[in-house]
C-alpha cells in the first residue's frame, strides 16, 4: 500500500518541486519571453508585447479572475458552482443600474450585495435543501439571464437606455504609476531587443490603470492567505475534502459552506460589475458571453489554487485580448510555439526520454504546418482556446490535478 | 398501489408549477398588472390554432432533447452537452443531405443517420473522458458545447461548407434537395412536421428499451448502483460509455425536424439552449416518455404564448424566469417528497418492530 502511494505520488511531487522553485519559474518565464522577443524581431509584428495588449489582457483577465476565484471558493468548500455565469449577470445588471442612479461606487457595492445574495440562494438550495448542485447552478443561470432581460425591459427604456442596453454610467478614475511608467515608456520607444519588449508589457499594466483593477487583484493573495493561513480556510478545505470527518471534529460544515458559496457569488458578481463599469460603461445584454464558464475552467486549469486561477485567467485574458486586437499576432504565437516544441524535442531526445520527445516532435510538426498553411487564424478558434486548453488539461493531466475530494457531492448531516 | 404511485409521481410537478405561478404572480403584482388576467391572456393566445401548430413543432424538438437528457439521467449522467450534440447533428445532417443525391426515402434516412452519428460521436468524447480519464461529464460537456459552436461557425464560412444565398446576410449550409425533405401535414390549419412521428417513435423505443430489454435493465441497474451492477457481471464502464453515445445520438435529432420540413439548411439562426431545456424537461417529466411529452408541450406553450405579454407592458422574458423557477421548484419538491417517503418508511419499520416485540412479550 505504502509503496503504491509513494509511486503514484512521485511524478506529481517531482513536478511540484520543479515549479515550486522561484528561480526556475523566473528562468522559464524569461526563456519564454526571449523566444517571443526573437519571434517579434523576425516577423516584425510587435503587438504581443505592446502596452496595448498587456493592458487589454489585464482588463479581460479581471472578470475571468473574479469568476475563477468565485468558483474556487465554492469548490474548496465542496460545492460546485455552475451558476457563476448567472451571478456575473447579476453583477453586470445591478452595477449598471445602481451605478447609473448613484454613481459607480454604489454600483460596485450593489453588485457585491446582490452577488452575495445570489450565492446565498445557491447555498440554501444545495446545502440546506440538498438538491443537485448542477441543476441549481443551471437554474440560477437561466433565472438571472431572464430576470436581467425582464428588468431591463422595464427600467432602461424609461431612463434613456434601451431594452438591451443600460444608460451610460460615469467611469472610474484611472491613474498612472509616477516615475516608473514614463521611464518604461521611453524604454519602449527606444526599440532595444528584449528590453523594450519587456518594458512594453510592464507599461501596459502601469499606465492608465483603474484603481478597481488593483483592488480586485488583491483578492488573489487574500484568498491564498485565507485558504492556507487562517483557521476558517483550513475548515473550508476540510469541508470540501471530507465533510463527515470535519463534522465529527465539531466543524459546522453547513455554516462554512453557506459562507463560502455566498462569497463565491459575491466574487462572480464583482467580476460582472467590472465588465459593466470598468471594461465598458454600460450593461449590455449578453455582456458576460460565457465568461462564468471560462472562470470555472480557470479553476481546473489552476488546479484549485488562487495563484493557478490567476495564471489561468491571465492566459485566457490574453487570448481574449488577441482576438479583439490583431489576428497576425496569433500567428507569431504559433511560430513561438513551434520553436518551443522543437527545443523541447531536442531536450527530451538528449535526455533519452523518447515518449515526451515524440509528443513534442508531433507538436512541433503540427504548429509548423499550421504556420505554413494558414494565413490568419480564424477568430472562432482563438475564442474557444480556453475551452480547448481546459479539455486538453483534463485529458492528459487529470491524474495530476488535485480537486477537493468531495466537490459536487451533496452532504447531509448525520447521513453516510 | 398504482394509484398512490401515480399520485406521488404527479404531485411534485403540479406543486412545482403552482409554486412557479405564485412566484410570477408576485412579480406581476409589483409591475401593477393583474396576474390572473395575464394568465388568461396567455392561455387564450397560446391555444389559438395558429400558435398551437408552432407549439407542436417546437414540442418535437424539445421532446427529443428531453428524452436525450432522460437517457443520461437513468445512468446518473448529467448530459449538459445536448446543445453541442444537437448542433453537430443538425449541421452535419444539413451538409450531408445537401451533398448526396439519393432516392426520396433513402435520402431522408441518410440524413437522420448522419445526424445521430454526429451527435453520438460528439458525445463519445465526453463519454471517453468520463470512463477512461475520470473527468466529470458536466465540465467536459460545457467545454464541448463552446467548441462545437466554434467549429460549426468556422465550417459555415462560404468558402468551406457553407454558402451565402444571394441577397442574404445569413450564412447557411447548401439547401437539401427535394428528395431529402420531409413533408408536413395539415392540422389546425397549419403545417405540422411529419418528424413528429419520429419523435413519437423515439419515445416508444425509449420506453421499450428501458423496460423490456436486457440492455435497459443493465442501464437502470448501473444507474442505481455502479458497484452492484459491476459485481453482478455488467460491464458498467462500457454501459456508461454506450449510454452517453446513445443520449448524444438522440440529441443529434433535435434540430432535424426543422431542418427537413422547414429551413432545409442549417444556419446560425438555429436556436440554442437545448441542453438546459432537455434536462429541465426530463426532470419535470420524471424521465418518463409521457411525462416528458407534457413537459415539452408546457415549455413550448409558455414560449409561444409569451409575446402577447408585450401588449400589456410586461417584458415577455418573464417566461424564462418562470421556466427557471419551475425547474428549481420541481427538484426541491422531489427532495421533500423523498424525505417524506423516507420518514414513512422509517415509521413503518419502527411500528413493525414494536409489533414484533409486543408479540414476543405476549408469548
Coordinates of C-alpha atoms in Angstrom, one line a residue, chain A residues 80-385:
Chain A
X80 CA -19.6 23.2 -7.5
X81 CA -21.0 26.5 -8.7
X82 CA -22.2 26.3 -12.3
X83 CA -24.2 29.4 -11.6
X84 CA -21.2 31.6 -11.9
X85 CA -22.4 32.9 -15.3
X86 CA -25.7 33.9 -13.8
X87 CA -24.1 35.5 -10.8
X88 CA -21.9 37.5 -13.2
X89 CA -25.1 38.7 -15.0
X90 CA -26.5 39.8 -11.6
X91 CA -23.3 41.8 -11.2
X92 CA -23.4 43.5 -14.6
X93 CA -27.0 44.4 -14.2
X94 CA -27.0 45.7 -10.6
X95 CA -23.7 47.5 -11.1
X96 CA -25.0 49.3 -14.2
X97 CA -28.4 50.2 -12.7
X98 CA -27.3 51.3 -9.3
X99 CA -24.2 52.9 -10.9
X100 CA -26.5 54.9 -13.1
X101 CA -28.6 56.0 -10.2
X102 CA -26.0 56.7 -7.6
X103 CA -22.5 56.6 -9.2
X104 CA -20.1 53.8 -9.9
X105 CA -19.0 53.2 -6.3
X106 CA -22.5 52.4 -5.2
X107 CA -22.9 50.3 -8.3
X108 CA -20.0 48.1 -7.1
X109 CA -21.4 47.9 -3.6
X110 CA -24.8 46.9 -5.0
X111 CA -23.2 44.2 -7.2
X112 CA -21.4 42.9 -4.2
X113 CA -24.6 42.7 -2.1
X114 CA -26.7 41.1 -4.8
X115 CA -23.9 38.8 -5.7
X116 CA -23.7 37.7 -2.1
X117 CA -27.5 37.1 -2.1
X118 CA -27.3 35.0 -5.3
X119 CA -24.6 32.9 -3.8
X120 CA -26.6 32.5 -0.6
X121 CA -29.5 31.4 -2.7
X122 CA -27.3 28.7 -4.3
X123 CA -26.1 27.7 -0.8
X124 CA -29.7 27.3 0.5
X125 CA -30.7 25.1 -2.4
X126 CA -27.6 22.9 -2.4
X127 CA -26.6 22.8 1.3
X128 CA -29.9 23.1 3.2
X129 CA -32.4 21.5 0.8
X130 CA -29.7 19.3 -0.8
X131 CA -30.8 19.4 -4.5
X132 CA -28.3 18.6 -7.3
X133 CA -25.7 21.3 -7.4
X134 CA -25.5 21.3 -11.2
X135 CA -29.3 21.7 -11.5
X136 CA -29.3 24.6 -9.1
X137 CA -26.5 26.4 -10.9
X138 CA -28.1 26.0 -14.3
X139 CA -31.4 27.2 -13.0
X140 CA -29.7 30.3 -11.5
X141 CA -28.1 31.0 -14.9
X142 CA -31.5 30.8 -16.5
X143 CA -33.3 32.9 -13.9
X144 CA -30.5 35.5 -13.8
X145 CA -30.5 35.9 -17.6
X146 CA -34.3 36.0 -17.9
X147 CA -34.6 38.3 -14.9
X148 CA -32.0 40.7 -16.2
X149 CA -33.8 40.9 -19.5
X150 CA -37.1 41.4 -17.8
X151 CA -35.9 44.1 -15.6
X152 CA -34.0 45.8 -18.5
X153 CA -37.2 46.0 -20.4
X154 CA -38.9 47.7 -17.5
X155 CA -36.3 50.1 -16.2
X156 CA -33.8 51.0 -19.0
X157 CA -36.1 52.5 -21.8
X158 CA -37.5 55.0 -19.3
X159 CA -34.0 56.0 -18.1
X160 CA -32.7 56.8 -21.6
X161 CA -31.3 53.4 -22.3
X162 CA -32.5 50.6 -24.5
X163 CA -34.3 47.3 -23.9
X164 CA -30.9 45.6 -24.0
X165 CA -28.5 48.4 -23.1
X166 CA -28.5 50.4 -19.8
X167 CA -28.0 54.2 -19.8
X168 CA -24.2 55.0 -19.5
X169 CA -22.5 55.1 -16.1
X170 CA -19.7 57.5 -15.1
X171 CA -16.4 55.9 -15.4
X172 CA -13.8 55.3 -12.6
X173 CA -10.7 57.5 -12.4
X174 CA -7.6 55.8 -13.6
X175 CA -4.0 56.5 -12.5
X176 CA -0.6 56.1 -13.9
X177 CA 2.3 55.0 -11.6
X178 CA 4.6 58.0 -11.4
X179 CA 8.2 57.9 -12.4
X180 CA 8.1 54.2 -13.4
X181 CA 5.5 54.5 -16.2
X182 CA 7.2 57.4 -18.1
X183 CA 10.6 55.6 -17.7
X184 CA 9.1 52.4 -19.2
X185 CA 7.5 54.4 -22.0
X186 CA 10.9 55.9 -23.0
X187 CA 12.5 52.4 -22.9
X188 CA 9.6 51.0 -25.0
X189 CA 10.1 53.7 -27.6
X190 CA 13.9 53.1 -27.7
X191 CA 13.3 49.8 -29.5
X192 CA 16.1 47.7 -27.9
X193 CA 15.7 44.0 -28.4
X194 CA 14.2 42.1 -25.4
X195 CA 14.4 45.1 -23.0
X196 CA 11.9 47.2 -25.0
X197 CA 9.6 44.3 -25.3
X198 CA 9.6 43.8 -21.6
X199 CA 9.1 47.5 -20.9
X200 CA 6.1 47.4 -23.3
X201 CA 4.4 44.8 -21.3
X202 CA 5.1 46.5 -18.0
X203 CA 3.9 49.8 -19.4
X204 CA 0.6 48.4 -20.2
X205 CA 0.0 47.4 -16.6
X206 CA 1.3 50.6 -15.0
X207 CA -0.3 53.3 -17.3
X208 CA -3.9 54.4 -17.0
X209 CA -5.0 51.5 -14.8
X210 CA -8.1 51.6 -12.8
X211 CA -8.0 51.5 -9.0
X212 CA -10.7 48.9 -9.1
X213 CA -8.3 46.6 -11.0
X214 CA -5.7 46.9 -8.3
X215 CA -8.3 46.4 -5.6
X216 CA -9.7 43.2 -7.2
X217 CA -6.2 41.8 -7.8
X218 CA -5.6 42.0 -4.1
X219 CA -8.2 39.2 -3.7
X220 CA -5.7 36.7 -5.0
X221 CA -3.2 36.9 -2.1
X222 CA -6.1 37.4 0.3
X223 CA -7.7 34.2 -0.9
X224 CA -4.4 32.4 -0.7
X225 CA -3.9 33.7 2.9
X226 CA -7.4 32.7 4.0
X227 CA -7.1 29.2 2.5
X228 CA -3.7 28.3 3.8
X229 CA -3.0 30.5 6.8
X230 CA -6.4 31.0 8.6
X231 CA -8.5 28.8 10.7
X232 CA -11.5 29.4 8.5
X233 CA -9.6 28.4 5.4
X234 CA -8.5 25.1 7.0
X235 CA -12.1 24.4 7.9
X236 CA -13.2 25.3 4.4
X237 CA -10.8 23.0 2.8
X238 CA -11.7 20.2 5.3
X239 CA -15.4 20.7 4.4
X240 CA -14.5 20.1 0.7
X241 CA -12.2 17.1 1.3
X242 CA -14.2 15.2 3.9
X243 CA -17.3 16.9 5.3
X244 CA -18.2 14.0 7.6
X245 CA -14.8 13.9 9.3
X246 CA -15.0 17.7 9.6
X247 CA -18.4 17.5 11.2
X248 CA -17.1 14.8 13.6
X249 CA -14.4 17.2 14.8
X250 CA -17.0 19.8 15.6
X251 CA -16.8 21.9 12.4
X252 CA -20.2 23.3 11.3
X253 CA -19.9 22.2 7.6
X254 CA -23.3 23.8 6.7
X255 CA -22.2 27.2 8.0
X256 CA -18.8 27.0 6.3
X257 CA -20.5 26.2 3.0
X258 CA -23.0 28.9 3.4
X259 CA -20.3 31.5 3.9
X260 CA -18.0 30.1 1.1
X261 CA -20.7 29.9 -1.5
X262 CA -22.1 33.3 -0.7
X263 CA -18.7 34.8 -1.1
X264 CA -18.3 32.8 -4.3
X265 CA -21.4 34.6 -5.6
X266 CA -20.0 38.0 -4.5
X267 CA -16.8 37.4 -6.4
X268 CA -18.5 36.4 -9.6
X269 CA -20.8 39.4 -9.3
X270 CA -17.9 41.7 -8.8
X271 CA -16.4 40.3 -12.0
X272 CA -19.6 41.2 -13.7
X273 CA -19.6 44.7 -12.2
X274 CA -16.1 45.1 -13.6
X275 CA -17.3 44.2 -17.1
X276 CA -20.1 46.8 -16.8
X277 CA -18.3 49.6 -15.1
X278 CA -14.6 49.4 -15.9
X279 CA -14.2 47.4 -19.1
X280 CA -17.1 49.3 -20.6
X281 CA -19.6 51.9 -19.1
X282 CA -22.9 50.2 -19.7
X283 CA -24.8 47.0 -19.2
X284 CA -25.3 45.2 -22.4
X285 CA -27.4 42.0 -22.9
X286 CA -25.1 39.0 -23.3
X287 CA -22.1 41.0 -21.9
X288 CA -20.8 38.1 -19.9
X289 CA -20.6 35.9 -23.0
X290 CA -19.8 32.7 -21.2
X291 CA -17.1 34.2 -19.0
X292 CA -18.6 32.4 -16.0
X293 CA -17.9 29.1 -17.6
X294 CA -14.4 30.1 -18.5
X295 CA -14.0 31.2 -14.9
X296 CA -15.0 27.6 -14.0
X297 CA -12.3 26.4 -16.4
X298 CA -9.6 28.6 -14.8
X299 CA -10.3 26.8 -11.5
X300 CA -9.5 23.4 -13.2
X301 CA -6.6 25.0 -15.1
X302 CA -5.2 26.4 -11.9
X303 CA -5.6 23.2 -10.1
X304 CA -7.8 24.7 -7.4
X305 CA -5.2 27.2 -6.3
X306 CA -5.6 31.0 -6.2
X307 CA -2.2 31.5 -8.0
X308 CA -3.2 28.9 -10.6
X309 CA -6.6 30.7 -11.1
X310 CA -4.7 33.9 -11.5
X311 CA -2.3 32.4 -14.1
X312 CA -5.2 30.8 -15.9
X313 CA -7.2 34.0 -16.1
X314 CA -4.1 35.9 -17.4
X315 CA -3.6 33.3 -20.1
X316 CA -7.3 33.3 -21.1
X317 CA -7.5 37.0 -20.9
X318 CA -4.5 37.2 -23.2
X319 CA -6.2 35.1 -25.8
X320 CA -9.3 37.3 -25.4
X321 CA -7.1 40.4 -26.0
X322 CA -5.5 38.9 -29.0
X323 CA -8.9 38.1 -30.5
X324 CA -10.0 41.7 -30.4
X325 CA -6.7 43.2 -31.4
X326 CA -4.9 41.5 -34.3
X327 CA -5.0 38.0 -35.6
X328 CA -1.5 38.3 -37.1
X329 CA -0.1 38.2 -33.6
X330 CA -1.8 34.8 -33.1
X331 CA 0.3 33.5 -36.0
X332 CA 3.5 34.8 -34.4
X333 CA 2.5 32.9 -31.2
X334 CA 2.0 29.8 -33.3
X335 CA 5.6 30.4 -34.5
X336 CA 6.8 30.7 -30.9
X337 CA 5.0 27.5 -30.0
X338 CA 6.8 25.8 -32.9
X339 CA 10.2 27.0 -31.6
X340 CA 9.3 25.8 -28.0
X341 CA 8.2 22.4 -29.2
X342 CA 11.4 22.0 -31.2
X343 CA 13.6 23.0 -28.2
X344 CA 11.6 20.5 -26.1
X345 CA 12.1 17.8 -28.6
X346 CA 15.9 18.3 -28.6
X347 CA 15.9 18.5 -24.8
X348 CA 14.0 15.3 -24.3
X349 CA 15.9 13.5 -27.1
X350 CA 19.2 14.3 -25.4
X351 CA 18.0 13.0 -22.1
X352 CA 16.7 9.9 -23.9
X353 CA 13.0 10.3 -22.8
X354 CA 11.5 9.2 -26.1
X355 CA 7.8 9.4 -25.3
X356 CA 7.8 13.1 -24.4
X357 CA 10.3 13.7 -27.2
X358 CA 7.8 12.1 -29.6
X359 CA 4.9 14.1 -28.4
X360 CA 6.8 17.4 -28.6
X361 CA 8.0 16.5 -32.1
X362 CA 4.4 15.9 -33.2
X363 CA 3.5 19.3 -31.6
X364 CA 6.3 21.0 -33.5
X365 CA 5.2 19.5 -36.8
X366 CA 1.6 20.5 -36.2
X367 CA 2.5 24.1 -35.3
X368 CA 4.9 24.4 -38.2
X369 CA 2.2 23.0 -40.5
X370 CA -0.4 25.5 -39.2
X371 CA 2.1 28.4 -39.6
X372 CA 2.9 27.4 -43.1
X373 CA -0.7 26.7 -44.4
X374 CA -2.8 29.2 -42.5
X375 CA -2.6 32.9 -43.2
X376 CA -4.9 34.3 -40.5
X377 CA -6.1 32.2 -37.5
X378 CA -9.9 32.1 -37.6
X379 CA -11.2 34.1 -34.7
X380 CA -13.6 31.3 -33.7
X381 CA -10.6 29.2 -32.7
X382 CA -9.0 32.0 -30.7
X383 CA -12.3 32.4 -28.9
X384 CA -12.5 28.8 -27.8
X385 CA -8.9 28.4 -26.9

